[in-house]
Amino acid sequence: MEIAAASTVSVAPQPSRLSNAFPRKLGSVSSLPCASFKRKHCSGNATLCVSSSSSMDAVVTAEKISPASFLDKRETGGILHFVKYQGLGNDFILVDNRDSSEPKITQEQAAKLCDRNFGVGADGVIFAMPGVNGTDYTMRIFNSDGSEPEMCGNGVRCFARFIAELEDLQGKTGTLCLFTIHTGAGLIVPEIQDDGQVKVDMGIPILKAQDVPTKLPGNKGEAVIQAELVVDGVSWNVTCVSMGNPHCVTFGTKGGPKLKVDDLNLPEIGPKFEHHEMFPARTNTEFVEVLSRSHLKMRVWERGAGATLACGTGACALVVAAVLEGRANRKCTVDLRADRWR
Ligand SMILES: N[C@@H](CCC[C@H](N)C(=O)O)C(=O)O
């Protein structure tokens, strides 16, 4: 027995910007036991049908999916149950792990599951685990490369919706905070709105260089604000912010023209920031274009996940950086994607 087959995944209309951090549910993949995994694309690009029905065109069978073969070894029922959620296109595989403080799959297995061609495809895998220190739940997440970040803004919003559905809290939510979540970056208390969307207070940003962490020397006290970072021989201005996880925010090169984020070669430049020696824990990088003092546009290269369509901690980090650099007001809208970046 291999991976569970699923019914359907419906793709909801995509909003073009993140305003006040509300999530969109992409759809859910309900896992059903079956002996093989068959997939068929339905009409248009809005629906993907995955079915165990033999009448469907099988493009792959479970026996041939070595990355998925671990799925029958780790769970008693022989199947890893999961759902798929997204926040503004930042997508995650969510696993109900409430019965154990050990993730049901390893980091290597998570990376295989996140593969968009040979796995389910996602920016990360999130585990809903028992709470610690008096919290109701613990969220752990593995990036699509298998590394474990401390925090994920869109992920924690998806997590909150997942818990609400698991615990049947839908319709009882209002703006009440019904549960607390322990994360690698501290306590999160999500607010589930009447319409099911989730709002999260991301807490106080960390600016002290060694806590971000960055090896760049503090130039405003211990903070690194609009400092020079040489990447591949080019001097960029960067501000370093941790939202529990590290972010390097840039509005462009030193003395260069205003950054036009649409023109960036993200797959080329992104990894050079991520693996720069000045970031001992690697870094997420936000490339930002200022449209006005209250309207910013970003593209993100995520640590451990590459180019993603959105990043909640990144959106928060760049507003912090924009305010510190005097480029924007404290309240602004961040466009995370005008269309698909990749
Ligand atoms: N997309 C997330 C951030 C996920 C973690 C990140 N890749 C890291 O390694 O820090 C978000 O919405 O915040």
Coordinates of C-alpha atoms and ligand atoms in Angstrom, one line a residue:
M1 CA 0.0 0.0 0.0
E2 CA 1.3 3.4 -0.9
I3 CA 0.2 7.0 -0.9
A4 CA -3.4 7.8 -0.2
A5 CA -5.3 8.9 -3.2
A6 CA -7.4 12.0 -3.0
S7 CA -10.7 13.3 -4.3
T8 CA -10.3 16.8 -5.8
V9 CA -8.4 19.9 -5.3
S10 CA -10.3 23.1 -6.2
V11 CA -8.2 26.2 -6.7
A12 CA -9.8 29.3 -5.2
P13 CA -9.5 32.7 -7.0
Q14 CA -6.2 34.2 -6.1
P15 CA -6.0 37.6 -4.4
S16 CA -3.2 39.8 -5.7
R17 CA -2.1 41.2 -2.5
L18 CA -1.7 40.5 1.2
S19 CA -3.6 43.0 3.3
N20 CA -3.8 42.4 7.0
A21 CA -2.6 38.9 6.6
F22 CA -5.7 36.8 5.7
P23 CA -5.4 33.4 4.4
R24 CA -7.0 31.7 1.4
K25 CA -7.6 28.1 1.5
L26 CA -6.5 26.4 -1.7
G27 CA -8.6 23.3 -1.1
S28 CA -8.1 20.1 0.6
V29 CA -6.9 16.8 -0.4
S30 CA -8.8 14.3 1.6
S31 CA -6.8 11.2 1.9
L32 CA -8.5 7.9 1.1
P33 CA -7.0 4.5 1.4
C34 CA -6.1 2.9 -1.9
A35 CA -3.5 0.6 -3.4
S36 CA -2.3 2.9 -6.1
F37 CA -1.9 6.5 -6.8
K38 CA -3.3 7.8 -10.1
R39 CA -3.6 11.2 -11.4
K40 CA -5.6 12.9 -14.1
H41 CA -5.7 16.5 -15.1
C42 CA -9.2 17.8 -15.5
S43 CA -10.3 20.6 -17.8
G44 CA -8.7 24.0 -17.4
N45 CA -6.0 24.7 -14.8
A46 CA -8.4 25.3 -11.9
T47 CA -9.0 21.7 -11.0
L48 CA -6.8 18.8 -10.4
C49 CA -8.4 15.4 -9.9
V50 CA -6.6 12.7 -8.1
S51 CA -8.4 9.5 -8.0
S52 CA -8.1 5.8 -7.3
S53 CA -10.5 5.0 -10.0
S54 CA -9.0 2.7 -12.6
S55 CA -11.0 4.4 -15.3
M56 CA -8.8 7.5 -15.0
D57 CA -5.7 7.9 -17.0
A58 CA -2.9 6.9 -14.7
V59 CA 0.2 8.9 -15.3
V60 CA 2.1 7.3 -12.4
T61 CA 1.6 4.4 -10.1
A62 CA 2.5 4.2 -6.5
E63 CA 4.9 1.3 -7.1
K64 CA 7.0 3.7 -9.1
I65 CA 7.0 6.6 -6.7
S66 CA 10.0 5.8 -4.5
P67 CA 9.8 9.2 -2.7
A68 CA 6.3 8.3 -1.5
S69 CA 7.1 4.8 -0.4
F70 CA 7.9 5.9 3.1
L71 CA 4.3 6.9 3.6
D72 CA 3.2 3.3 4.4
K73 CA 6.0 2.8 7.0
R74 CA 5.4 5.6 9.4
E75 CA 1.7 5.4 10.2
T76 CA -0.2 2.5 11.7
G77 CA -2.9 2.6 9.0
G78 CA -0.3 2.6 6.3
I79 CA -1.3 6.0 5.0
L80 CA -0.1 9.5 5.7
H81 CA -3.2 11.7 5.9
F82 CA -2.7 15.3 4.8
V83 CA -4.5 18.3 3.6
K84 CA -3.2 21.0 1.4
Y85 CA -3.7 24.7 2.2
Q86 CA -2.3 28.0 0.8
G87 CA -2.0 31.5 2.0
L88 CA -1.7 33.8 -1.0
G89 CA -0.2 31.0 -3.0
N90 CA 2.3 30.0 -0.3
D91 CA 1.3 26.4 -0.1
F92 CA 1.7 23.7 2.6
I93 CA 1.0 20.1 3.2
L94 CA -0.6 19.9 6.7
V95 CA -0.4 16.8 8.8
D96 CA -2.5 16.0 11.9
N97 CA 0.3 15.1 14.3
R98 CA -1.7 15.8 17.5
D99 CA -1.0 12.3 18.9
S100 CA 2.7 12.7 18.9
S101 CA 5.5 15.1 19.6
E102 CA 7.6 13.5 16.8
P103 CA 6.8 14.6 13.2
K104 CA 5.2 11.7 11.3
I105 CA 7.7 12.0 8.5
T106 CA 11.4 13.0 8.4
Q107 CA 12.9 16.1 7.0
E108 CA 14.2 14.1 4.0
Q109 CA 10.8 12.6 3.4
A110 CA 9.2 16.1 3.6
A111 CA 11.6 17.4 1.0
K112 CA 10.5 14.5 -1.3
L113 CA 6.8 15.2 -0.6
C114 CA 7.3 18.9 -1.5
D115 CA 8.7 18.1 -4.9
R116 CA 6.3 19.6 -7.5
N117 CA 7.0 16.9 -10.0
F118 CA 7.7 13.8 -8.1
G119 CA 5.8 14.5 -4.9
V120 CA 2.6 16.3 -3.8
G121 CA 4.2 19.7 -4.3
A122 CA 4.4 22.4 -1.7
D123 CA 6.5 25.1 -0.1
G124 CA 6.6 23.2 3.1
V125 CA 5.1 20.5 5.4
I126 CA 3.5 21.6 8.6
F127 CA 2.8 19.4 11.6
A128 CA 0.0 20.1 14.1
M129 CA 1.4 18.7 17.4
P130 CA 0.6 18.7 21.0
G131 CA 1.2 22.0 22.9
V132 CA 4.0 22.6 25.3
N133 CA 4.4 25.0 28.2
G134 CA 0.6 25.4 28.6
T135 CA -0.1 26.1 24.9
D136 CA -2.8 24.2 23.1
Y137 CA -0.8 23.2 20.0
T138 CA 2.7 23.2 18.6
M139 CA 3.5 24.0 15.0
R140 CA 6.5 22.6 13.4
I141 CA 7.4 23.1 9.8
F142 CA 9.9 21.8 7.3
N143 CA 10.8 23.9 4.3
S144 CA 10.6 22.2 0.9
D145 CA 14.4 21.5 1.1
G146 CA 13.8 19.7 4.4
S147 CA 15.3 22.4 6.7
E148 CA 13.3 23.5 9.7
P149 CA 12.6 27.2 10.1
E150 CA 11.5 28.8 13.4
M151 CA 8.4 30.5 12.0
C152 CA 6.1 30.9 9.0
G153 CA 3.5 33.6 8.8
N154 CA 1.3 32.1 6.1
G155 CA 1.9 28.7 7.5
V156 CA 0.6 29.6 10.9
R157 CA -2.5 31.0 9.4
C158 CA -3.1 27.8 7.5
F159 CA -2.3 25.9 10.7
A160 CA -5.0 27.9 12.6
R161 CA -7.6 27.0 9.9
F162 CA -6.5 23.4 10.0
I163 CA -7.0 23.2 13.7
A164 CA -10.4 24.9 13.5
E165 CA -11.5 22.3 11.0
L166 CA -10.0 19.4 12.9
E167 CA -11.6 20.5 16.1
D168 CA -14.8 21.5 14.4
L169 CA -14.5 25.1 15.5
Q170 CA -15.9 26.5 12.3
G171 CA -18.8 28.9 12.9
K172 CA -17.8 29.3 16.6
T173 CA -14.9 31.5 15.9
G174 CA -15.9 35.2 15.4
T175 CA -12.7 37.1 16.2
L176 CA -12.2 35.2 19.3
C177 CA -8.8 33.6 20.0
L178 CA -9.8 30.0 20.6
F179 CA -6.4 28.4 21.0
T180 CA -2.7 29.2 21.4
I181 CA 0.2 27.9 19.2
H182 CA 3.7 27.3 20.3
T183 CA 6.2 27.9 17.4
G184 CA 10.0 28.1 17.2
A185 CA 9.6 31.9 17.4
G186 CA 7.3 31.9 20.4
L187 CA 3.6 32.1 21.1
I188 CA 1.1 32.8 18.4
V189 CA -2.6 33.5 19.1
P190 CA -4.5 33.5 15.8
E191 CA -7.7 35.3 15.2
I192 CA -10.1 33.3 13.1
Q193 CA -12.6 35.7 11.5
D194 CA -16.2 35.1 10.8
D195 CA -15.4 34.4 7.1
G196 CA -12.9 31.8 8.1
Q197 CA -9.8 33.9 7.2
V198 CA -7.1 34.1 9.8
K199 CA -5.2 37.1 11.2
V200 CA -2.0 36.8 13.1
D201 CA -0.1 39.2 15.3
M202 CA 3.5 38.4 14.3
G203 CA 5.1 40.0 17.4
I204 CA 8.0 42.3 17.8
P205 CA 10.7 42.3 15.1
I206 CA 14.3 41.5 16.2
L207 CA 16.9 43.9 14.9
K208 CA 20.1 43.1 16.9
A209 CA 22.6 41.8 14.3
Q210 CA 23.7 38.7 16.1
D211 CA 20.1 37.7 16.9
V212 CA 18.8 38.0 13.3
P213 CA 21.4 36.5 12.7
T214 CA 23.8 38.4 10.5
K215 CA 27.6 38.9 10.6
L216 CA 27.1 42.4 9.1
P217 CA 28.2 44.8 11.8
G218 CA 25.5 46.9 13.4
N219 CA 25.4 50.5 11.9
K220 CA 22.5 51.9 13.9
G221 CA 23.3 50.7 17.4
E222 CA 23.3 47.0 17.0
A223 CA 20.8 47.0 14.1
V224 CA 21.8 46.7 10.4
I225 CA 19.9 49.3 8.5
Q226 CA 20.5 50.3 4.9
A227 CA 24.0 48.7 5.2
E228 CA 26.2 47.6 2.3
L229 CA 26.2 44.0 1.3
V230 CA 28.3 42.9 -1.6
V231 CA 26.7 40.1 -3.6
D232 CA 28.6 38.9 -6.6
G233 CA 30.6 42.1 -6.9
V234 CA 27.5 44.3 -6.7
S235 CA 26.8 46.5 -3.6
W236 CA 23.3 46.2 -2.3
N237 CA 21.7 48.2 0.5
V238 CA 20.2 45.9 3.0
T239 CA 18.3 46.0 6.3
C240 CA 18.3 42.8 8.4
V241 CA 15.2 41.9 10.4
S242 CA 14.2 38.7 12.2
M243 CA 10.5 37.9 12.6
G244 CA 11.6 34.8 14.5
N245 CA 13.2 33.8 11.2
P246 CA 15.9 35.8 9.4
H247 CA 15.1 38.3 6.6
C248 CA 17.4 40.5 4.5
V249 CA 15.4 43.3 2.9
T250 CA 16.6 45.3 0.0
F251 CA 15.2 48.2 -1.9
G252 CA 18.0 48.1 -4.5
T253 CA 21.7 48.5 -5.2
K254 CA 23.9 51.3 -3.8
G255 CA 23.5 54.4 -6.0
G256 CA 21.7 52.3 -8.5
P257 CA 18.3 52.9 -10.1
K258 CA 15.0 52.2 -8.2
L259 CA 14.5 48.5 -8.0
K260 CA 11.9 47.1 -10.5
V261 CA 11.0 43.8 -9.0
D262 CA 9.5 42.5 -12.2
D263 CA 12.9 42.7 -13.9
L264 CA 14.8 40.7 -11.3
N265 CA 16.3 37.3 -12.2
L266 CA 15.2 35.9 -8.9
P267 CA 16.5 32.3 -9.4
E268 CA 19.9 33.7 -10.1
I269 CA 20.2 36.4 -7.4
G270 CA 18.1 34.8 -4.7
P271 CA 20.5 31.9 -3.8
K272 CA 23.4 34.3 -3.6
F273 CA 21.7 36.2 -0.8
E274 CA 20.4 33.0 0.8
H275 CA 23.9 31.5 1.1
H276 CA 25.9 34.7 1.6
E277 CA 28.6 34.3 4.3
M278 CA 27.1 37.2 6.2
F279 CA 24.1 35.0 7.0
P280 CA 25.2 32.1 9.2
A281 CA 21.7 30.6 9.3
R282 CA 21.1 31.5 5.7
T283 CA 18.4 34.1 5.0
N284 CA 15.1 34.8 3.4
T285 CA 15.4 37.8 1.1
E286 CA 12.8 40.3 0.1
F287 CA 13.3 42.5 -3.0
V288 CA 11.1 45.5 -2.6
E289 CA 9.8 48.2 -4.9
V290 CA 8.3 51.3 -3.3
L291 CA 5.1 52.3 -5.2
S292 CA 4.2 54.9 -2.6
R293 CA 4.6 55.5 1.1
S294 CA 1.7 53.2 1.8
H295 CA 2.1 50.8 -1.1
L296 CA 5.0 48.4 -1.6
K297 CA 5.6 45.5 -3.9
M298 CA 7.9 42.6 -3.2
R299 CA 9.4 39.4 -4.6
V300 CA 10.8 36.9 -2.2
W301 CA 13.4 34.3 -2.3
E302 CA 12.8 32.0 0.7
R303 CA 15.5 30.2 2.7
G304 CA 14.9 26.5 2.0
A305 CA 12.1 27.1 -0.4
G306 CA 13.3 29.4 -3.2
A307 CA 10.9 31.6 -5.0
T308 CA 7.5 31.4 -3.4
L309 CA 4.4 33.4 -4.2
A310 CA 4.1 35.0 -0.8
C311 CA 5.8 35.1 2.6
G312 CA 4.0 36.4 5.7
T313 CA 7.1 36.9 7.8
G314 CA 8.7 38.5 4.8
A315 CA 5.9 41.0 4.3
C316 CA 6.1 42.0 7.9
A317 CA 9.9 42.3 7.8
L318 CA 9.9 44.5 4.7
V319 CA 7.4 46.9 6.3
V320 CA 9.7 47.1 9.3
A321 CA 12.7 47.8 7.0
A322 CA 10.8 50.3 4.9
V323 CA 9.8 52.3 8.1
L324 CA 13.3 52.1 9.5
E325 CA 14.7 53.4 6.2
G326 CA 12.2 56.2 6.1
R327 CA 10.6 54.9 2.9
A328 CA 7.1 54.1 4.1
N329 CA 4.4 54.8 6.6
R330 CA 3.8 52.3 9.4
K331 CA 0.6 51.1 7.8
C332 CA 0.9 50.0 4.2
T333 CA -0.3 47.5 1.7
V334 CA 2.2 45.0 0.4
D335 CA 1.6 43.4 -3.1
L336 CA 3.0 39.9 -2.9
R337 CA 2.2 39.0 -6.5
A338 CA 0.6 40.7 -9.4
D339 CA 0.6 37.5 -11.2
R340 CA 2.7 34.3 -10.9
W341 CA 6.3 35.0 -10.5
R342 CA 7.5 31.6 -11.6
Ligands
LIG1 N1 6.7 31.4 3.8 C1 6.8 31.6 5.2 C2 8.2 31.5 5.7 C3 8.7 30.1 5.8 C4 10.0 29.8 6.4 C5 11.1 30.4 5.6 N2 11.3 29.7 4.4 C6 12.4 30.2 6.5 O1 13.2 29.3 6.3 O2 12.6 31.1 7.4 C7 6.0 32.8 5.7 O3 4.9 33.0 5.3 O4 6.5 33.5 6.7

